[in-house]
Amino acid sequence: MSASKTIFIGVIGVGGVGKAFLGQLDFLRQRLAQQTPAIDLRLILAQRSTKRLFSSSWAALDISTVATQLDQSGTPPPPLNETYGQLAQAPGRVVLVDNTSDAGLAASYPAALQRGISIVTPNKKAFSDSYDLWSAIFSAAANGTGAPSNGYIYHESTVGAGLPVLSTLRELVDTGDEVTRIEGVFSGTMSFLFNSFQPVGSAAGGAFAAEVKKAKDLGYTEPDPRDDLNGLDVARKLTILARIAGLKVASPTAFPVQSLIPKELESCTSGDDFLARLPEFDAQMDKVKSEASAEGKVVRFVGSIDVAAGAVKVGLEKFDTSHPIAALKGSDNIINFYTKRYGNNPLIVQGAGAGAEVTAMGVTGDLLKVIRALH
Amino acid sequence: MSASKTIFIGVIGVGGVGKAFLGQLDFLRQRLAQQTPAIDLRLILAQRSTKRLFSSSWAALDISTVATQLDQSGTPPPPLNETYGQLAQAPGRVVLVDNTSDAGLAASYPAALQRGISIVTPNKKAFSDSYDLWSAIFSAAANGTGAPSNGYIYHESTVGAGLPVLSTLRELVDTGDEVTRIEGVFSGTMSFLFNSFQPVGSAAGGAFAAEVKKAKDLGYTEPDPRDDLNGLDVARKLTILARIAGLKVASPTAFPVQSLIPKELESCTSGDDFLARLPEFDAQMDKVKSEASAEGKVVRFVGSIDVAAGAVKVGLEKFDTSHPIAALKGSDNIINFYTKRYGNNPLIVQGAGAGAEVTAMGVTGDLLKVIRALH
């Protein structure tokens, strides 16, 4: 502990989440500059795919204008290893903020951590690809089993954006509770889609293909909605939760994941082609809906982890209309933690699980955790 | 940062929460002893109202038997100031765990923090009595505006027990979100009582006095149920939340708090006397229930904070049967955070908000935060 401290920040990715993060970083910088002892948060690197700004003098880049400056005067970035070499020479600790979904960048985290660079990120790739990469990351991290001089890593926003999901699960595990089951709606897109397709307490929702089209038009899906409907995004989140709960899940394809892309449409060459043909399968989805209705239930797209059985799965399930998962609204996520301590009624976290500002909030919150650890 | 570290632990209060905490401390001690670098969590003080065990040699007391040892061979504790003087001589950092609800102990926190002793506690008194005490605590704490060599303080379990309530609110505030409104059910007793008195989707609950009697018999109330029905416990929790949200609430009696103790029964000399006479007021409570029913609503005992208006209140409110607060089950708490980032749908945290194990979990989680800050 010293009377004041500089922490150097590098940001890769200045799109939606990246820009929201920069706004929050500016807020945090002003806040920490006023506290006693002051912490000087200094942005020294801003980078996107083809350009970067790097302050080799270690003077602060202007957070409020850096995105524009990057466009105007950025230069091609060197290989990651070279960037890490440069960051490791900073006269103080460095935190790298990865606001991309780049698998190559994710694969380099162990090298960065070993050089003492901390990482905060909403990038799911690093934590949901191979178990080997997961192990390498937490073997290197100071908050894993790495040396105390290595970097710290936090990734709250990889599941449920800014909702306190991973921090809650880690606290349950770290304090010795027995987590028996985790179940929830982990995709804002799937939440919106099924809350509209089969709303609770109302006569009927629309046809499935029409709801997908509506979700896309409202911006709730990826540009190609198949990237949501294949279930892989949810499978990646379940992989992360299961690993924190202690299961050595090999990959997001190592357990049953139900894709809502009909087999016959897997060969579609574009998202538009897919959307044009999806109504052919409305009768199938209507059957799913009426089967649920006949039981007094609604259908939802959920992920679940049975910890004792080591079973993870993602797909459609039916829920009583009084169940919290059925009662979800809009595009909210809900996560139910069933544990020995909490008994029959789970610990529930619910709210928006997507969007630039709430995703950036998880990243900024993680940055604060690293700052406290490095103080 | 060093290759290994000893952190000294003192525990005051070894009742229900205290015993549950000791069990979790033993789990955590074993876990941290195995990590690299190892952390040696060493229990050196165990104390209750009239007895204490203090290890002046700094050797570890046996966590698994310390409660029994304390009964058998404890000696009268010296004044707090003397205890702090002794703890401050430990050859390493000290964390004091206050598992009591003692106002005198709470008032001494600033002195302990200034001596470098960290504090974790579910004791609401320190944070909900005078605003002066609140200010003195956070002026002294290293995670407030105190010197970095002072102690840290965390008190997650003062609201919602182990649920991530305070950590979530602090993260919203620290990352620059604008919290507009906080609303919820903050008492397991009140939750159980009103979920039974007027359940959703069922013809009727019992008479109010009978439900109070039932809650008492099932162990959901304080030994004297008036200590729940007066609303002060909820008012204390709202005081804490409002202060974290930035409101300088003077005390838990500085805003409207509805007591469910009828004026005519305020002079009852005992809880039993009170319970015997409470049925005289069932007609009044039935009227409240039927007024809500007539609007298609249910009545619940809630606390709310309108941050912009600076208005805090505690009492009965009516909710649509589809509202998450109406749908609560058992003795669960629910806390809704309405913020600028989260928009119309609040961030919701829900689950058991009372009980020895979940309360101790919040304390143990706080201990982990202090350990990370002291590493």
PDB file of C-alpha atoms in Angstrom, chain A residues 1-3 24 27-28 31 35-37 93 142 144-149 152 154 156 160-164 167-168 170-177 322-324 327 329-332 341-342 345-353 357-358 361-362 364-366 368-369 372-375, chain B residues 1-3 24 27-28 31 35-37 93 142 144-149 152 154 156 160-164 167-168 170-177 322-324 327 329-332 341-342 345-353 357-358 361-362 364-366 368-369 372-375:
ATOM      1  CA  MET A   1       0.000   0.000   0.000  1.00  0.00           C
ATOM      2  CA  SER A   2       1.277   3.434  -0.898  1.00  0.00           C
ATOM      3  CA  ALA A   3      -0.029   6.968  -0.585  1.00  0.00           C
ATOM      4  CA  GLN A  24     -17.936   4.446 -17.291  1.00  0.00           C
ATOM      5  CA  PHE A  27     -16.680   8.371 -14.435  1.00  0.00           C
ATOM      6  CA  LEU A  28     -14.526   5.988 -12.398  1.00  0.00           C
ATOM      7  CA  ARG A  31     -14.101   9.343  -8.785  1.00  0.00           C
ATOM      8  CA  GLN A  35     -10.422   9.788  -3.186  1.00  0.00           C
ATOM      9  CA  THR A  36      -7.704   9.737  -0.531  1.00  0.00           C
ATOM     10  CA  PRO A  37      -5.257   8.276  -1.358  1.00  0.00           C
ATOM     11  CA  ARG A  93       0.359  -2.368 -12.897  1.00  0.00           C
ATOM     12  CA  ALA A 142      -3.159 -14.315  -9.325  1.00  0.00           C
ATOM     13  CA  GLY A 144      -6.429 -18.511  -9.494  1.00  0.00           C
ATOM     14  CA  THR A 145      -3.351 -20.550  -8.567  1.00  0.00           C
ATOM     15  CA  GLY A 146      -0.838 -18.264 -10.288  1.00  0.00           C
ATOM     16  CA  ALA A 147       1.957 -16.287  -8.656  1.00  0.00           C
ATOM     17  CA  PRO A 148       0.811 -13.216  -6.675  1.00  0.00           C
ATOM     18  CA  SER A 149       2.778 -11.004  -9.078  1.00  0.00           C
ATOM     19  CA  TYR A 152      -5.836 -10.924 -12.024  1.00  0.00           C
ATOM     20  CA  TYR A 154     -12.496 -11.264 -13.861  1.00  0.00           C
ATOM     21  CA  GLU A 156     -18.623 -11.195 -14.660  1.00  0.00           C
ATOM     22  CA  GLY A 160     -25.991 -12.208 -17.508  1.00  0.00           C
ATOM     23  CA  ALA A 161     -24.011  -9.047 -18.364  1.00  0.00           C
ATOM     24  CA  GLY A 162     -23.853  -6.806 -15.262  1.00  0.00           C
ATOM     25  CA  LEU A 163     -26.113  -9.003 -13.120  1.00  0.00           C
ATOM     26  CA  PRO A 164     -24.276 -10.439 -10.095  1.00  0.00           C
ATOM     27  CA  SER A 167     -19.692 -13.343  -8.204  1.00  0.00           C
ATOM     28  CA  THR A 168     -22.676 -14.917  -6.428  1.00  0.00           C
ATOM     29  CA  ARG A 170     -18.192 -18.025  -6.625  1.00  0.00           C
ATOM     30  CA  GLU A 171     -19.217 -16.814  -3.159  1.00  0.00           C
ATOM     31  CA  LEU A 172     -21.537 -19.804  -2.680  1.00  0.00           C
ATOM     32  CA  VAL A 173     -18.684 -22.141  -3.662  1.00  0.00           C
ATOM     33  CA  ASP A 174     -15.929 -20.290  -1.778  1.00  0.00           C
ATOM     34  CA  THR A 175     -17.875 -20.219   1.489  1.00  0.00           C
ATOM     35  CA  GLY A 176     -18.640 -23.944   1.312  1.00  0.00           C
ATOM     36  CA  ASP A 177     -22.279 -24.057   0.241  1.00  0.00           C
ATOM     37  CA  SER A 322     -46.660 -19.523 -11.649  1.00  0.00           C
ATOM     38  CA  HIS A 323     -42.947 -20.417 -11.970  1.00  0.00           C
ATOM     39  CA  PRO A 324     -40.566 -17.391 -11.889  1.00  0.00           C
ATOM     40  CA  ALA A 327     -43.296 -15.017 -15.373  1.00  0.00           C
ATOM     41  CA  LYS A 329     -40.836 -10.153 -18.806  1.00  0.00           C
ATOM     42  CA  GLY A 330     -39.335  -8.469 -21.856  1.00  0.00           C
ATOM     43  CA  SER A 331     -35.827  -9.674 -22.584  1.00  0.00           C
ATOM     44  CA  ASP A 332     -34.835 -10.268 -18.947  1.00  0.00           C
ATOM     45  CA  ARG A 341     -28.193 -23.502   2.410  1.00  0.00           C
ATOM     46  CA  TYR A 342     -31.019 -21.917   0.430  1.00  0.00           C
ATOM     47  CA  ASN A 345     -36.527 -21.674  -2.586  1.00  0.00           C
ATOM     48  CA  PRO A 346     -33.576 -20.757  -4.800  1.00  0.00           C
ATOM     49  CA  LEU A 347     -31.434 -17.644  -4.644  1.00  0.00           C
ATOM     50  CA  ILE A 348     -32.648 -15.725  -7.720  1.00  0.00           C
ATOM     51  CA  VAL A 349     -30.978 -12.995  -9.749  1.00  0.00           C
ATOM     52  CA  GLN A 350     -33.057 -11.362 -12.484  1.00  0.00           C
ATOM     53  CA  GLY A 351     -32.887  -8.425 -14.881  1.00  0.00           C
ATOM     54  CA  ALA A 352     -31.505  -7.288 -18.211  1.00  0.00           C
ATOM     55  CA  GLY A 353     -28.771  -9.673 -19.324  1.00  0.00           C
ATOM     56  CA  GLU A 357     -24.422  -0.206 -20.684  1.00  0.00           C
ATOM     57  CA  VAL A 358     -25.232  -3.155 -18.397  1.00  0.00           C
ATOM     58  CA  MET A 361     -21.129  -2.177 -15.938  1.00  0.00           C
ATOM     59  CA  GLY A 362     -20.022  -5.745 -15.274  1.00  0.00           C
ATOM     60  CA  THR A 364     -16.240  -1.715 -14.860  1.00  0.00           C
ATOM     61  CA  GLY A 365     -17.228  -3.567 -11.668  1.00  0.00           C
ATOM     62  CA  ASP A 366     -14.543  -6.155 -12.440  1.00  0.00           C
ATOM     63  CA  LEU A 368     -12.820  -2.105  -9.516  1.00  0.00           C
ATOM     64  CA  LYS A 369     -12.146  -5.579  -8.097  1.00  0.00           C
ATOM     65  CA  ARG A 372      -8.783  -3.199  -4.983  1.00  0.00           C
ATOM     66  CA  ALA A 373      -6.556  -6.267  -5.344  1.00  0.00           C
ATOM     67  CA  LEU A 374      -3.683  -4.178  -6.761  1.00  0.00           C
ATOM     68  CA  HIS A 375      -4.050  -1.257  -4.354  1.00  0.00           C
TER      69      HIS A 375
ATOM     70  CA  MET B   1       2.276  -9.095  -1.609  1.00  0.00           C
ATOM     71  CA  SER B   2       4.324 -11.850   0.001  1.00  0.00           C
ATOM     72  CA  ALA B   3       4.757 -15.588  -0.529  1.00  0.00           C
ATOM     73  CA  GLN B  24     -17.707 -21.775   7.430  1.00  0.00           C
ATOM     74  CA  PHE B  27     -14.003 -24.639   5.649  1.00  0.00           C
ATOM     75  CA  LEU B  28     -12.337 -21.437   4.434  1.00  0.00           C
ATOM     76  CA  ARG B  31      -9.230 -24.053   1.574  1.00  0.00           C
ATOM     77  CA  GLN B  35      -3.802 -22.523  -2.041  1.00  0.00           C
ATOM     78  CA  THR B  36      -0.522 -21.185  -3.391  1.00  0.00           C
ATOM     79  CA  PRO B  37       0.626 -18.968  -1.781  1.00  0.00           C
ATOM     80  CA  ARG B  93      -3.432  -8.029  10.100  1.00  0.00           C
ATOM     81  CA  ALA B 142      -9.597   1.875   4.437  1.00  0.00           C
ATOM     82  CA  GLY B 144     -14.028   4.428   2.933  1.00  0.00           C
ATOM     83  CA  THR B 145     -11.924   7.564   3.137  1.00  0.00           C
ATOM     84  CA  GLY B 146      -9.623   6.336   5.906  1.00  0.00           C
ATOM     85  CA  ALA B 147      -5.860   5.750   5.691  1.00  0.00           C
ATOM     86  CA  PRO B 148      -4.848   2.652   3.681  1.00  0.00           C
ATOM     87  CA  SER B 149      -3.283   1.197   6.835  1.00  0.00           C
ATOM     88  CA  TYR B 152     -11.569  -2.499   6.119  1.00  0.00           C
ATOM     89  CA  TYR B 154     -17.959  -4.947   5.126  1.00  0.00           C
ATOM     90  CA  GLU B 156     -23.338  -7.479   3.429  1.00  0.00           C
ATOM     91  CA  GLY B 160     -30.990  -9.657   3.035  1.00  0.00           C
ATOM     92  CA  ALA B 161     -28.458 -11.852   4.866  1.00  0.00           C
ATOM     93  CA  GLY B 162     -26.213 -13.597   2.288  1.00  0.00           C
ATOM     94  CA  LEU B 163     -28.095 -12.269  -0.751  1.00  0.00           C
ATOM     95  CA  PRO B 164     -25.926  -9.987  -2.917  1.00  0.00           C
ATOM     96  CA  SER B 167     -22.507  -5.381  -3.072  1.00  0.00           C
ATOM     97  CA  THR B 168     -24.894  -4.949  -6.005  1.00  0.00           C
ATOM     98  CA  ARG B 170     -22.464  -0.364  -4.314  1.00  0.00           C
ATOM     99  CA  GLU B 171     -21.469  -1.576  -7.779  1.00  0.00           C
ATOM    100  CA  LEU B 172     -24.361   0.306  -9.392  1.00  0.00           C
ATOM    101  CA  VAL B 173     -23.308   3.471  -7.571  1.00  0.00           C
ATOM    102  CA  ASP B 174     -19.542   3.009  -8.048  1.00  0.00           C
ATOM    103  CA  THR B 175     -19.846   2.466 -11.802  1.00  0.00           C
ATOM    104  CA  GLY B 176     -22.006   5.559 -12.261  1.00  0.00           C
ATOM    105  CA  ASP B 177     -25.496   4.160 -12.723  1.00  0.00           C
ATOM    106  CA  SER B 322     -48.668 -10.526 -11.149  1.00  0.00           C
ATOM    107  CA  HIS B 323     -46.065  -8.292  -9.447  1.00  0.00           C
ATOM    108  CA  PRO B 324     -42.876 -10.130  -8.340  1.00  0.00           C
ATOM    109  CA  ALA B 327     -45.598 -13.665  -6.027  1.00  0.00           C
ATOM    110  CA  LYS B 329     -43.008 -17.471  -1.516  1.00  0.00           C
ATOM    111  CA  GLY B 330     -42.315 -18.687   2.024  1.00  0.00           C
ATOM    112  CA  SER B 331     -40.166 -16.271   3.975  1.00  0.00           C
ATOM    113  CA  ASP B 332     -38.130 -15.030   0.995  1.00  0.00           C
ATOM    114  CA  ARG B 341     -29.325   1.523 -17.017  1.00  0.00           C
ATOM    115  CA  TYR B 342     -31.842  -1.209 -16.205  1.00  0.00           C
ATOM    116  CA  ASN B 345     -37.521  -3.830 -15.594  1.00  0.00           C
ATOM    117  CA  PRO B 346     -35.584  -3.704 -12.324  1.00  0.00           C
ATOM    118  CA  LEU B 347     -32.524  -5.713 -11.339  1.00  0.00           C
ATOM    119  CA  ILE B 348     -34.005  -8.213  -8.863  1.00  0.00           C
ATOM    120  CA  VAL B 349     -32.360 -10.231  -6.109  1.00  0.00           C
ATOM    121  CA  GLN B 350     -34.532 -12.770  -4.293  1.00  0.00           C
ATOM    122  CA  GLY B 351     -34.188 -15.607  -1.783  1.00  0.00           C
ATOM    123  CA  ALA B 352     -33.912 -16.396   1.899  1.00  0.00           C
ATOM    124  CA  GLY B 353     -33.023 -13.238   3.805  1.00  0.00           C
ATOM    125  CA  GLU B 357     -26.259 -20.332   7.557  1.00  0.00           C
ATOM    126  CA  VAL B 358     -27.176 -17.746   4.904  1.00  0.00           C
ATOM    127  CA  MET B 361     -22.407 -16.815   4.375  1.00  0.00           C
ATOM    128  CA  GLY B 362     -22.614 -13.065   3.896  1.00  0.00           C
ATOM    129  CA  THR B 364     -17.742 -15.251   5.371  1.00  0.00           C
ATOM    130  CA  GLY B 365     -18.003 -13.679   1.910  1.00  0.00           C
ATOM    131  CA  ASP B 366     -17.103 -10.319   3.449  1.00  0.00           C
ATOM    132  CA  LEU B 368     -12.920 -13.107   1.805  1.00  0.00           C
ATOM    133  CA  LYS B 369     -13.171  -9.532   0.481  1.00  0.00           C
ATOM    134  CA  ARG B 372      -8.213 -10.129  -0.833  1.00  0.00           C
ATOM    135  CA  ALA B 373      -7.712  -6.484   0.127  1.00  0.00           C
ATOM    136  CA  LEU B 374      -5.067  -7.400   2.734  1.00  0.00           C
ATOM    137  CA  HIS B 375      -3.243 -10.004   0.618  1.00  0.00           C
TER     138      HIS B 375
END
